[in-house]
Amino acid sequence: MLNRLSGNERAKRAIKRMLSLKRVPGVLLFSGEDGVGKKLFALEIAKALNCMSPEDFEACDRCSSCQRIADITYPASDDTEANKAIIWSSHPDVGLIRTAGRFIQVSQMRLLEKETNFRPYEGRVRFFIVENADTLNEASSNALLKTLEEIPPTSHIVLLTSKLAKLLPTIKSRCQIIGFSPVPRKEIEEVLKNLNLTSDKLGVLACMAQGSIGRAMNTEVEKYCADRLEISQLVEAIVKSDLEKVLRFSESLSDPKKKDDYELRLGILETMLRDLWLIKIGDQEERIINRDLIKQLTSYAQHTNTQRISTWMKRIEEIRQQLNVNINRKAATDALLLSMT
Ligand SMILES: [Zn+2]
């Protein structure tokens, strides 16, 4: 049932309308930040179209078809070979495609073409979700185009993306696009209430989620708080131009043993600098992410100005882009932090 999903009332209404008019387009494109529920909404359509006893054109969530569509086991994200195959739900007509390696491969788009051309095995429609459609490269985009143009009426494809601008215009023009917005903090708090957290931790998660339920659910709150404490000390060292301390943090930030945490911690640094900037321009507290640290951040803000802060944020953005290529993290982090002091 769509009403069980949080937020995105507009998308919900659009999808309900498509279902009740029995006019779900063969190709849809869901655009919006990661973790706002795009995949869950797509799966709701897959369930509704194949449900054995739909209620008001929506999925009943109880029949064997609904339950099997909701049951998907994913291979490890670094298992490129396993990710090159279609990842099937427990229902033989509903599957998912995701990035294998850096891109979605041509071979995956050929598989998709073949599968969309089969008649449904047991449901009313075949339904495929393509995650991170922005990782289609030119070759795989072109391989997908033909499928989008000639999709049989018994097959559906939903492309998901958080970076709409990266999709080729030829792909976008063949899809009906539905936009997804960040989920309001109050609604995220409601969802998080099921996790049995202290109210402090719940507040921290709801703010760091920045509208993404997925992000909140996938964050280990204890570890996040510990990382944040460390990064707040780094921010203090940066605003006070404490070179020695900053270099010590650089060691810790680029520690190869904590390689997987690098981007996460860089992200925390970014949110804190953004908060400093918001405090400086006197923005309303509502947009500040590390709201529980506001006193501390306000005292740091006194040591710097908006111009410096925006330069720092630009530098972090640059390093983020370089992370896609193989960079020497140690050297890059040293350079980044030194340029900030
Ligand atoms: Zn059902």
PDB file of C-alpha atoms in Angstrom, residues 30-327:
ATOM      1  CA  PHE A  30      12.142   8.430 -10.612  1.00  0.00           C
ATOM      2  CA  SER A  31      14.424  11.314  -9.772  1.00  0.00           C
ATOM      3  CA  GLY A  32      15.412  12.408  -6.263  1.00  0.00           C
ATOM      4  CA  GLU A  33      18.060  12.169  -3.561  1.00  0.00           C
ATOM      5  CA  ASP A  34      19.289   8.759  -2.423  1.00  0.00           C
ATOM      6  CA  GLY A  35      17.256   7.196   0.340  1.00  0.00           C
ATOM      7  CA  VAL A  36      13.999   9.110  -0.162  1.00  0.00           C
ATOM      8  CA  GLY A  37      12.087   5.982  -1.131  1.00  0.00           C
ATOM      9  CA  LYS A  38      12.300   5.798  -4.940  1.00  0.00           C
ATOM     10  CA  LYS A  39      12.861   2.048  -4.987  1.00  0.00           C
ATOM     11  CA  LEU A  40      10.115   1.361  -2.451  1.00  0.00           C
ATOM     12  CA  PHE A  41       7.661   3.358  -4.561  1.00  0.00           C
ATOM     13  CA  ALA A  42       8.713   1.429  -7.679  1.00  0.00           C
ATOM     14  CA  LEU A  43       8.228  -1.871  -5.851  1.00  0.00           C
ATOM     15  CA  GLU A  44       4.757  -0.715  -4.788  1.00  0.00           C
ATOM     16  CA  ILE A  45       3.820  -0.363  -8.455  1.00  0.00           C
ATOM     17  CA  ALA A  46       5.300  -3.797  -9.219  1.00  0.00           C
ATOM     18  CA  LYS A  47       3.239  -5.298  -6.390  1.00  0.00           C
ATOM     19  CA  ALA A  48       0.044  -3.445  -7.312  1.00  0.00           C
ATOM     20  CA  LEU A  49       0.257  -4.556 -10.960  1.00  0.00           C
ATOM     21  CA  ASN A  50       0.799  -8.193  -9.994  1.00  0.00           C
ATOM     22  CA  CYS A  51      -1.282  -8.385  -6.807  1.00  0.00           C
ATOM     23  CA  MET A  52      -3.731 -11.290  -6.615  1.00  0.00           C
ATOM     24  CA  SER A  53      -6.326  -9.311  -4.657  1.00  0.00           C
ATOM     25  CA  PRO A  54      -5.650  -5.603  -5.139  1.00  0.00           C
ATOM     26  CA  GLU A  55      -7.459  -3.170  -2.868  1.00  0.00           C
ATOM     27  CA  ASP A  56      -8.491   0.034  -4.549  1.00  0.00           C
ATOM     28  CA  PHE A  57      -5.961  -0.745  -7.333  1.00  0.00           C
ATOM     29  CA  GLU A  58      -3.134  -0.966  -4.788  1.00  0.00           C
ATOM     30  CA  ALA A  59      -1.108  -3.905  -3.494  1.00  0.00           C
ATOM     31  CA  CYS A  60      -2.701  -5.922  -0.680  1.00  0.00           C
ATOM     32  CA  ASP A  61       0.740  -6.742   0.809  1.00  0.00           C
ATOM     33  CA  ARG A  62      -0.602 -10.113   1.929  1.00  0.00           C
ATOM     34  CA  CYS A  63      -0.910 -12.337  -1.131  1.00  0.00           C
ATOM     35  CA  SER A  64       1.986 -14.547  -2.157  1.00  0.00           C
ATOM     36  CA  SER A  65       2.730 -12.319  -5.145  1.00  0.00           C
ATOM     37  CA  CYS A  66       3.059  -9.158  -3.014  1.00  0.00           C
ATOM     38  CA  GLN A  67       5.199 -10.953  -0.467  1.00  0.00           C
ATOM     39  CA  ARG A  68       7.564 -12.485  -2.982  1.00  0.00           C
ATOM     40  CA  ILE A  69       8.051  -9.181  -4.822  1.00  0.00           C
ATOM     41  CA  ALA A  70       9.090  -7.581  -1.534  1.00  0.00           C
ATOM     42  CA  ASP A  71      11.649 -10.349  -0.992  1.00  0.00           C
ATOM     43  CA  ILE A  72      14.906  -9.439  -2.741  1.00  0.00           C
ATOM     44  CA  THR A  73      18.350 -10.654  -1.716  1.00  0.00           C
ATOM     45  CA  TYR A  74      21.184  -8.483  -2.991  1.00  0.00           C
ATOM     46  CA  PRO A  75      24.689  -9.690  -3.774  1.00  0.00           C
ATOM     47  CA  ALA A  76      27.570  -7.830  -2.093  1.00  0.00           C
ATOM     48  CA  SER A  77      27.995  -4.464  -3.818  1.00  0.00           C
ATOM     49  CA  ASP A  78      31.635  -5.219  -4.745  1.00  0.00           C
ATOM     50  CA  ASP A  79      30.746  -8.581  -6.314  1.00  0.00           C
ATOM     51  CA  THR A  80      30.839  -7.225  -9.874  1.00  0.00           C
ATOM     52  CA  GLU A  81      30.094 -10.565 -11.530  1.00  0.00           C
ATOM     53  CA  ALA A  82      26.979 -11.231  -9.429  1.00  0.00           C
ATOM     54  CA  ASN A  83      25.807  -7.676 -10.015  1.00  0.00           C
ATOM     55  CA  LYS A  84      26.045  -8.107 -13.777  1.00  0.00           C
ATOM     56  CA  ALA A  85      23.121 -10.513 -13.656  1.00  0.00           C
ATOM     57  CA  ILE A  86      19.520  -9.475 -13.086  1.00  0.00           C
ATOM     58  CA  ILE A  87      18.858  -9.538  -9.356  1.00  0.00           C
ATOM     59  CA  TRP A  88      15.520 -11.308  -9.127  1.00  0.00           C
ATOM     60  CA  SER A  89      13.033 -10.949  -6.343  1.00  0.00           C
ATOM     61  CA  SER A  90      11.386 -14.183  -5.230  1.00  0.00           C
ATOM     62  CA  HIS A  91       8.806 -13.436  -7.924  1.00  0.00           C
ATOM     63  CA  PRO A  92       9.893 -14.604 -11.399  1.00  0.00           C
ATOM     64  CA  ASP A  93       8.577 -11.463 -13.124  1.00  0.00           C
ATOM     65  CA  VAL A  94      10.180  -8.782 -10.977  1.00  0.00           C
ATOM     66  CA  GLY A  95      13.888  -8.019 -11.055  1.00  0.00           C
ATOM     67  CA  LEU A  96      16.403  -5.288 -10.512  1.00  0.00           C
ATOM     68  CA  ILE A  97      19.506  -4.076 -12.280  1.00  0.00           C
ATOM     69  CA  ARG A  98      22.262  -2.169 -10.598  1.00  0.00           C
ATOM     70  CA  THR A  99      25.679  -0.794 -11.321  1.00  0.00           C
ATOM     71  CA  ALA A 100      28.282  -3.506 -11.853  1.00  0.00           C
ATOM     72  CA  GLY A 101      31.688  -1.936 -11.289  1.00  0.00           C
ATOM     73  CA  ARG A 102      31.649   1.729 -12.214  1.00  0.00           C
ATOM     74  CA  PHE A 103      28.924   1.576 -14.838  1.00  0.00           C
ATOM     75  CA  ILE A 104      25.811  -0.262 -15.841  1.00  0.00           C
ATOM     76  CA  GLN A 105      27.170  -2.527 -18.569  1.00  0.00           C
ATOM     77  CA  VAL A 106      25.934  -3.042 -22.144  1.00  0.00           C
ATOM     78  CA  SER A 107      25.546  -6.761 -21.355  1.00  0.00           C
ATOM     79  CA  GLN A 108      23.121  -5.871 -18.539  1.00  0.00           C
ATOM     80  CA  MET A 109      21.019  -3.773 -20.919  1.00  0.00           C
ATOM     81  CA  ARG A 110      20.971  -6.682 -23.407  1.00  0.00           C
ATOM     82  CA  LEU A 111      19.744  -8.968 -20.636  1.00  0.00           C
ATOM     83  CA  LEU A 112      17.056  -6.421 -19.788  1.00  0.00           C
ATOM     84  CA  GLU A 113      15.955  -6.256 -23.422  1.00  0.00           C
ATOM     85  CA  LYS A 114      15.665 -10.029 -23.588  1.00  0.00           C
ATOM     86  CA  GLU A 115      13.729 -10.281 -20.335  1.00  0.00           C
ATOM     87  CA  THR A 116      11.281  -7.471 -21.149  1.00  0.00           C
ATOM     88  CA  ASN A 117      10.402  -9.292 -24.351  1.00  0.00           C
ATOM     89  CA  PHE A 118       9.207 -12.419 -22.519  1.00  0.00           C
ATOM     90  CA  ARG A 119       5.584 -12.787 -21.550  1.00  0.00           C
ATOM     91  CA  PRO A 120       5.013 -12.714 -17.784  1.00  0.00           C
ATOM     92  CA  TYR A 121       5.579 -16.157 -16.240  1.00  0.00           C
ATOM     93  CA  GLU A 122       2.908 -15.913 -13.595  1.00  0.00           C
ATOM     94  CA  GLY A 123       2.005 -12.288 -12.926  1.00  0.00           C
ATOM     95  CA  ARG A 124       0.186  -9.802 -15.145  1.00  0.00           C
ATOM     96  CA  VAL A 125       3.317  -7.837 -16.001  1.00  0.00           C
ATOM     97  CA  ARG A 126       7.089  -8.144 -15.964  1.00  0.00           C
ATOM     98  CA  PHE A 127       8.658  -5.336 -13.977  1.00  0.00           C
ATOM     99  CA  PHE A 128      12.268  -4.169 -13.871  1.00  0.00           C
ATOM    100  CA  ILE A 129      13.949  -1.500 -11.783  1.00  0.00           C
ATOM    101  CA  VAL A 130      17.239   0.030 -12.922  1.00  0.00           C
ATOM    102  CA  GLU A 131      19.049   1.553  -9.941  1.00  0.00           C
ATOM    103  CA  ASN A 132      21.500   4.457 -10.344  1.00  0.00           C
ATOM    104  CA  ALA A 133      20.518   5.004 -13.955  1.00  0.00           C
ATOM    105  CA  ASP A 134      23.042   7.871 -13.990  1.00  0.00           C
ATOM    106  CA  THR A 135      25.775   5.221 -14.158  1.00  0.00           C
ATOM    107  CA  LEU A 136      24.672   4.206 -17.623  1.00  0.00           C
ATOM    108  CA  ASN A 137      27.534   5.143 -19.927  1.00  0.00           C
ATOM    109  CA  GLU A 138      27.058   6.076 -23.551  1.00  0.00           C
ATOM    110  CA  ALA A 139      27.220   2.496 -24.818  1.00  0.00           C
ATOM    111  CA  SER A 140      24.812   1.077 -22.248  1.00  0.00           C
ATOM    112  CA  SER A 141      22.473   4.078 -22.660  1.00  0.00           C
ATOM    113  CA  ASN A 142      22.311   3.357 -26.361  1.00  0.00           C
ATOM    114  CA  ALA A 143      21.673  -0.317 -25.696  1.00  0.00           C
ATOM    115  CA  LEU A 144      18.801   0.670 -23.386  1.00  0.00           C
ATOM    116  CA  LEU A 145      17.216   3.139 -25.829  1.00  0.00           C
ATOM    117  CA  LYS A 146      15.882   0.481 -28.146  1.00  0.00           C
ATOM    118  CA  THR A 147      14.264  -1.362 -25.230  1.00  0.00           C
ATOM    119  CA  LEU A 148      12.631   1.838 -23.999  1.00  0.00           C
ATOM    120  CA  GLU A 149      11.261   2.541 -27.468  1.00  0.00           C
ATOM    121  CA  GLU A 150       9.835  -0.888 -28.055  1.00  0.00           C
ATOM    122  CA  ILE A 151       8.751  -2.024 -24.640  1.00  0.00           C
ATOM    123  CA  PRO A 152       5.892  -4.553 -24.854  1.00  0.00           C
ATOM    124  CA  PRO A 153       2.662  -3.611 -23.044  1.00  0.00           C
ATOM    125  CA  THR A 154       3.205  -6.400 -20.514  1.00  0.00           C
ATOM    126  CA  SER A 155       6.579  -5.089 -19.374  1.00  0.00           C
ATOM    127  CA  HIS A 156       7.551  -2.074 -17.282  1.00  0.00           C
ATOM    128  CA  ILE A 157      10.878  -0.430 -16.537  1.00  0.00           C
ATOM    129  CA  VAL A 158      11.474   2.132 -13.791  1.00  0.00           C
ATOM    130  CA  LEU A 159      14.798   3.960 -13.869  1.00  0.00           C
ATOM    131  CA  LEU A 160      15.986   5.470 -10.589  1.00  0.00           C
ATOM    132  CA  THR A 161      18.456   8.321 -10.277  1.00  0.00           C
ATOM    133  CA  SER A 162      19.719  10.906  -7.828  1.00  0.00           C
ATOM    134  CA  LYS A 163      21.623  12.702 -10.607  1.00  0.00           C
ATOM    135  CA  LEU A 164      19.101  13.418 -13.316  1.00  0.00           C
ATOM    136  CA  ALA A 165      21.449  15.784 -15.161  1.00  0.00           C
ATOM    137  CA  LYS A 166      23.833  12.921 -15.875  1.00  0.00           C
ATOM    138  CA  LEU A 167      21.323  10.975 -17.959  1.00  0.00           C
ATOM    139  CA  LEU A 168      21.448  11.366 -21.721  1.00  0.00           C
ATOM    140  CA  PRO A 169      18.631  13.569 -23.047  1.00  0.00           C
ATOM    141  CA  THR A 170      17.629  10.752 -25.400  1.00  0.00           C
ATOM    142  CA  ILE A 171      16.918   8.543 -22.385  1.00  0.00           C
ATOM    143  CA  LYS A 172      15.110  11.251 -20.421  1.00  0.00           C
ATOM    144  CA  SER A 173      12.884  12.153 -23.343  1.00  0.00           C
ATOM    145  CA  ARG A 174      11.558   8.604 -23.494  1.00  0.00           C
ATOM    146  CA  CYS A 175      10.553   8.438 -19.840  1.00  0.00           C
ATOM    147  CA  GLN A 176       7.792   9.919 -17.805  1.00  0.00           C
ATOM    148  CA  ILE A 177       9.664  11.579 -14.950  1.00  0.00           C
ATOM    149  CA  ILE A 178       8.407  11.640 -11.360  1.00  0.00           C
ATOM    150  CA  GLY A 179      10.317  13.830  -8.896  1.00  0.00           C
ATOM    151  CA  PHE A 180      10.891  12.771  -5.299  1.00  0.00           C
ATOM    152  CA  SER A 181      11.642  15.213  -2.511  1.00  0.00           C
ATOM    153  CA  PRO A 182      13.445  14.784   0.791  1.00  0.00           C
ATOM    154  CA  VAL A 183      11.233  13.352   3.509  1.00  0.00           C
ATOM    155  CA  PRO A 184      10.379  15.943   6.214  1.00  0.00           C
ATOM    156  CA  ARG A 185      12.275  15.505   9.483  1.00  0.00           C
ATOM    157  CA  LYS A 186       9.107  14.935  11.497  1.00  0.00           C
ATOM    158  CA  GLU A 187       8.219  11.952   9.312  1.00  0.00           C
ATOM    159  CA  ILE A 188      11.737  10.548   9.576  1.00  0.00           C
ATOM    160  CA  GLU A 189      11.476  10.824  13.361  1.00  0.00           C
ATOM    161  CA  GLU A 190       8.255   8.833  13.216  1.00  0.00           C
ATOM    162  CA  VAL A 191       9.978   6.032  11.294  1.00  0.00           C
ATOM    163  CA  LEU A 192      13.016   6.073  13.598  1.00  0.00           C
ATOM    164  CA  LYS A 193      10.817   5.710  16.678  1.00  0.00           C
ATOM    165  CA  ASN A 194      10.671   1.998  15.880  1.00  0.00           C
ATOM    166  CA  LEU A 195      14.418   1.700  16.475  1.00  0.00           C
ATOM    167  CA  ASN A 196      14.345   2.167  20.246  1.00  0.00           C
ATOM    168  CA  LEU A 197      16.887   4.968  20.373  1.00  0.00           C
ATOM    169  CA  THR A 198      17.343   7.582  23.087  1.00  0.00           C
ATOM    170  CA  SER A 199      15.712  10.863  22.101  1.00  0.00           C
ATOM    171  CA  ASP A 200      19.162  12.511  21.719  1.00  0.00           C
ATOM    172  CA  LYS A 201      20.331   9.889  19.245  1.00  0.00           C
ATOM    173  CA  LEU A 202      17.019   9.926  17.440  1.00  0.00           C
ATOM    174  CA  GLY A 203      17.372  13.683  17.006  1.00  0.00           C
ATOM    175  CA  VAL A 204      20.927  13.352  15.681  1.00  0.00           C
ATOM    176  CA  LEU A 205      19.886  10.713  13.132  1.00  0.00           C
ATOM    177  CA  ALA A 206      16.800  12.591  12.001  1.00  0.00           C
ATOM    178  CA  CYS A 207      18.913  15.691  11.311  1.00  0.00           C
ATOM    179  CA  MET A 208      21.839  13.939   9.625  1.00  0.00           C
ATOM    180  CA  ALA A 209      19.371  12.063   7.397  1.00  0.00           C
ATOM    181  CA  GLN A 210      18.745  15.324   5.501  1.00  0.00           C
ATOM    182  CA  GLY A 211      15.499  13.945   4.167  1.00  0.00           C
ATOM    183  CA  SER A 212      16.767  10.447   3.436  1.00  0.00           C
ATOM    184  CA  ILE A 213      15.198   7.670   5.465  1.00  0.00           C
ATOM    185  CA  GLY A 214      17.669   5.263   3.860  1.00  0.00           C
ATOM    186  CA  ARG A 215      20.614   7.290   5.139  1.00  0.00           C
ATOM    187  CA  ALA A 216      19.219   7.374   8.677  1.00  0.00           C
ATOM    188  CA  MET A 217      18.445   3.669   8.703  1.00  0.00           C
ATOM    189  CA  ASN A 218      21.886   2.702   7.396  1.00  0.00           C
ATOM    190  CA  THR A 219      23.853   4.777   9.890  1.00  0.00           C
ATOM    191  CA  GLU A 220      25.310   3.252  13.050  1.00  0.00           C
ATOM    192  CA  VAL A 221      24.462   6.042  15.386  1.00  0.00           C
ATOM    193  CA  GLU A 222      27.152   5.304  18.040  1.00  0.00           C
ATOM    194  CA  LYS A 223      29.918   5.313  15.472  1.00  0.00           C
ATOM    195  CA  TYR A 224      28.505   8.345  13.727  1.00  0.00           C
ATOM    196  CA  CYS A 225      28.489  10.295  17.006  1.00  0.00           C
ATOM    197  CA  ALA A 226      32.083   9.264  17.768  1.00  0.00           C
ATOM    198  CA  ASP A 227      33.242  10.320  14.289  1.00  0.00           C
ATOM    199  CA  ARG A 228      31.372  13.574  14.626  1.00  0.00           C
ATOM    200  CA  LEU A 229      33.038  14.349  17.929  1.00  0.00           C
ATOM    201  CA  GLU A 230      36.448  13.882  16.321  1.00  0.00           C
ATOM    202  CA  ILE A 231      35.528  15.996  13.296  1.00  0.00           C
ATOM    203  CA  SER A 232      34.192  18.800  15.513  1.00  0.00           C
ATOM    204  CA  GLN A 233      37.646  18.974  17.116  1.00  0.00           C
ATOM    205  CA  LEU A 234      39.143  19.181  13.646  1.00  0.00           C
ATOM    206  CA  VAL A 235      36.796  22.060  12.797  1.00  0.00           C
ATOM    207  CA  GLU A 236      37.932  23.854  15.931  1.00  0.00           C
ATOM    208  CA  ALA A 237      41.573  23.377  14.899  1.00  0.00           C
ATOM    209  CA  ILE A 238      40.800  24.654  11.395  1.00  0.00           C
ATOM    210  CA  VAL A 239      39.003  27.823  12.467  1.00  0.00           C
ATOM    211  CA  LYS A 240      41.747  28.550  14.992  1.00  0.00           C
ATOM    212  CA  SER A 241      44.445  27.792  12.391  1.00  0.00           C
ATOM    213  CA  ASP A 242      46.093  25.281  14.717  1.00  0.00           C
ATOM    214  CA  LEU A 243      48.445  23.757  12.157  1.00  0.00           C
ATOM    215  CA  GLU A 244      49.921  21.074  14.365  1.00  0.00           C
ATOM    216  CA  LYS A 245      46.531  19.732  15.411  1.00  0.00           C
ATOM    217  CA  VAL A 246      45.203  19.871  11.861  1.00  0.00           C
ATOM    218  CA  LEU A 247      48.089  17.737  10.590  1.00  0.00           C
ATOM    219  CA  ARG A 248      47.446  15.194  13.320  1.00  0.00           C
ATOM    220  CA  PHE A 249      43.832  14.970  12.160  1.00  0.00           C
ATOM    221  CA  SER A 250      44.996  14.563   8.593  1.00  0.00           C
ATOM    222  CA  GLU A 251      46.916  11.421   9.659  1.00  0.00           C
ATOM    223  CA  SER A 252      43.810  10.022  11.279  1.00  0.00           C
ATOM    224  CA  LEU A 253      41.456  11.011   8.459  1.00  0.00           C
ATOM    225  CA  SER A 254      43.580   9.345   5.773  1.00  0.00           C
ATOM    226  CA  ASP A 255      44.478   6.306   7.906  1.00  0.00           C
ATOM    227  CA  PRO A 256      44.409   3.372   5.418  1.00  0.00           C
ATOM    228  CA  LYS A 257      42.817   1.206   8.138  1.00  0.00           C
ATOM    229  CA  LYS A 258      39.811   3.519   8.084  1.00  0.00           C
ATOM    230  CA  LYS A 259      39.661   3.734   4.304  1.00  0.00           C
ATOM    231  CA  ASP A 260      35.975   2.856   4.106  1.00  0.00           C
ATOM    232  CA  ASP A 261      35.128   5.674   6.492  1.00  0.00           C
ATOM    233  CA  TYR A 262      36.969   8.353   4.552  1.00  0.00           C
ATOM    234  CA  GLU A 263      34.053   9.661   2.518  1.00  0.00           C
ATOM    235  CA  LEU A 264      31.718   9.424   5.465  1.00  0.00           C
ATOM    236  CA  ARG A 265      34.012  11.524   7.642  1.00  0.00           C
ATOM    237  CA  LEU A 266      34.613  13.980   4.833  1.00  0.00           C
ATOM    238  CA  GLY A 267      30.830  14.237   4.624  1.00  0.00           C
ATOM    239  CA  ILE A 268      30.596  15.037   8.330  1.00  0.00           C
ATOM    240  CA  LEU A 269      33.236  17.735   7.930  1.00  0.00           C
ATOM    241  CA  GLU A 270      31.221  19.163   5.061  1.00  0.00           C
ATOM    242  CA  THR A 271      27.985  19.279   7.076  1.00  0.00           C
ATOM    243  CA  MET A 272      29.760  21.053   9.933  1.00  0.00           C
ATOM    244  CA  LEU A 273      31.271  23.670   7.668  1.00  0.00           C
ATOM    245  CA  ARG A 274      27.880  24.182   6.083  1.00  0.00           C
ATOM    246  CA  ASP A 275      26.400  24.639   9.551  1.00  0.00           C
ATOM    247  CA  LEU A 276      29.102  27.192  10.399  1.00  0.00           C
ATOM    248  CA  TRP A 277      28.186  29.054   7.257  1.00  0.00           C
ATOM    249  CA  LEU A 278      24.453  28.996   8.118  1.00  0.00           C
ATOM    250  CA  ILE A 279      25.242  30.270  11.612  1.00  0.00           C
ATOM    251  CA  LYS A 280      27.339  33.057  10.092  1.00  0.00           C
ATOM    252  CA  ILE A 281      24.594  34.222   7.750  1.00  0.00           C
ATOM    253  CA  GLY A 282      22.096  33.959  10.600  1.00  0.00           C
ATOM    254  CA  ASP A 283      19.922  31.373   8.892  1.00  0.00           C
ATOM    255  CA  GLN A 284      17.100  29.804  10.817  1.00  0.00           C
ATOM    256  CA  GLU A 285      18.107  26.863  12.970  1.00  0.00           C
ATOM    257  CA  GLU A 286      15.815  24.562  10.975  1.00  0.00           C
ATOM    258  CA  ARG A 287      18.427  23.977   8.267  1.00  0.00           C
ATOM    259  CA  ILE A 288      21.330  23.273  10.597  1.00  0.00           C
ATOM    260  CA  ILE A 289      22.276  19.604  10.573  1.00  0.00           C
ATOM    261  CA  ASN A 290      24.356  19.310  13.751  1.00  0.00           C
ATOM    262  CA  ARG A 291      21.725  21.102  15.744  1.00  0.00           C
ATOM    263  CA  ASP A 292      22.687  19.551  19.060  1.00  0.00           C
ATOM    264  CA  LEU A 293      26.190  21.035  18.687  1.00  0.00           C
ATOM    265  CA  ILE A 294      24.963  24.518  17.888  1.00  0.00           C
ATOM    266  CA  LYS A 295      26.565  26.196  20.920  1.00  0.00           C
ATOM    267  CA  GLN A 296      29.954  24.748  20.096  1.00  0.00           C
ATOM    268  CA  LEU A 297      29.629  25.580  16.407  1.00  0.00           C
ATOM    269  CA  THR A 298      28.527  29.132  17.187  1.00  0.00           C
ATOM    270  CA  SER A 299      31.687  29.656  19.223  1.00  0.00           C
ATOM    271  CA  TYR A 300      33.813  28.276  16.338  1.00  0.00           C
ATOM    272  CA  ALA A 301      31.991  30.538  13.901  1.00  0.00           C
ATOM    273  CA  GLN A 302      33.344  33.582  15.715  1.00  0.00           C
ATOM    274  CA  HIS A 303      36.842  32.691  14.557  1.00  0.00           C
ATOM    275  CA  THR A 304      36.121  32.747  10.836  1.00  0.00           C
ATOM    276  CA  ASN A 305      34.122  34.369   8.036  1.00  0.00           C
ATOM    277  CA  THR A 306      31.752  33.242   5.296  1.00  0.00           C
ATOM    278  CA  GLN A 307      34.297  33.714   2.558  1.00  0.00           C
ATOM    279  CA  ARG A 308      36.766  31.328   4.167  1.00  0.00           C
ATOM    280  CA  ILE A 309      34.032  28.803   4.843  1.00  0.00           C
ATOM    281  CA  SER A 310      32.824  28.765   1.249  1.00  0.00           C
ATOM    282  CA  THR A 311      36.388  28.305  -0.009  1.00  0.00           C
ATOM    283  CA  TRP A 312      36.762  25.312   2.327  1.00  0.00           C
ATOM    284  CA  MET A 313      33.530  23.805   1.050  1.00  0.00           C
ATOM    285  CA  LYS A 314      34.681  24.221  -2.541  1.00  0.00           C
ATOM    286  CA  ARG A 315      37.961  22.425  -1.730  1.00  0.00           C
ATOM    287  CA  ILE A 316      36.067  19.499  -0.204  1.00  0.00           C
ATOM    288  CA  GLU A 317      33.878  19.296  -3.281  1.00  0.00           C
ATOM    289  CA  GLU A 318      37.024  19.155  -5.441  1.00  0.00           C
ATOM    290  CA  ILE A 319      38.493  16.336  -3.401  1.00  0.00           C
ATOM    291  CA  ARG A 320      35.208  14.452  -3.604  1.00  0.00           C
ATOM    292  CA  GLN A 321      35.388  14.551  -7.380  1.00  0.00           C
ATOM    293  CA  GLN A 322      38.984  13.356  -7.317  1.00  0.00           C
ATOM    294  CA  LEU A 323      37.945  10.375  -5.200  1.00  0.00           C
ATOM    295  CA  ASN A 324      36.314   8.873  -8.279  1.00  0.00           C
ATOM    296  CA  VAL A 325      39.745   8.556  -9.803  1.00  0.00           C
ATOM    297  CA  ASN A 326      42.515   6.948  -7.824  1.00  0.00           C
ATOM    298  CA  ILE A 327      44.121   9.660  -5.767  1.00  0.00           C
TER     299      ILE A 327
END
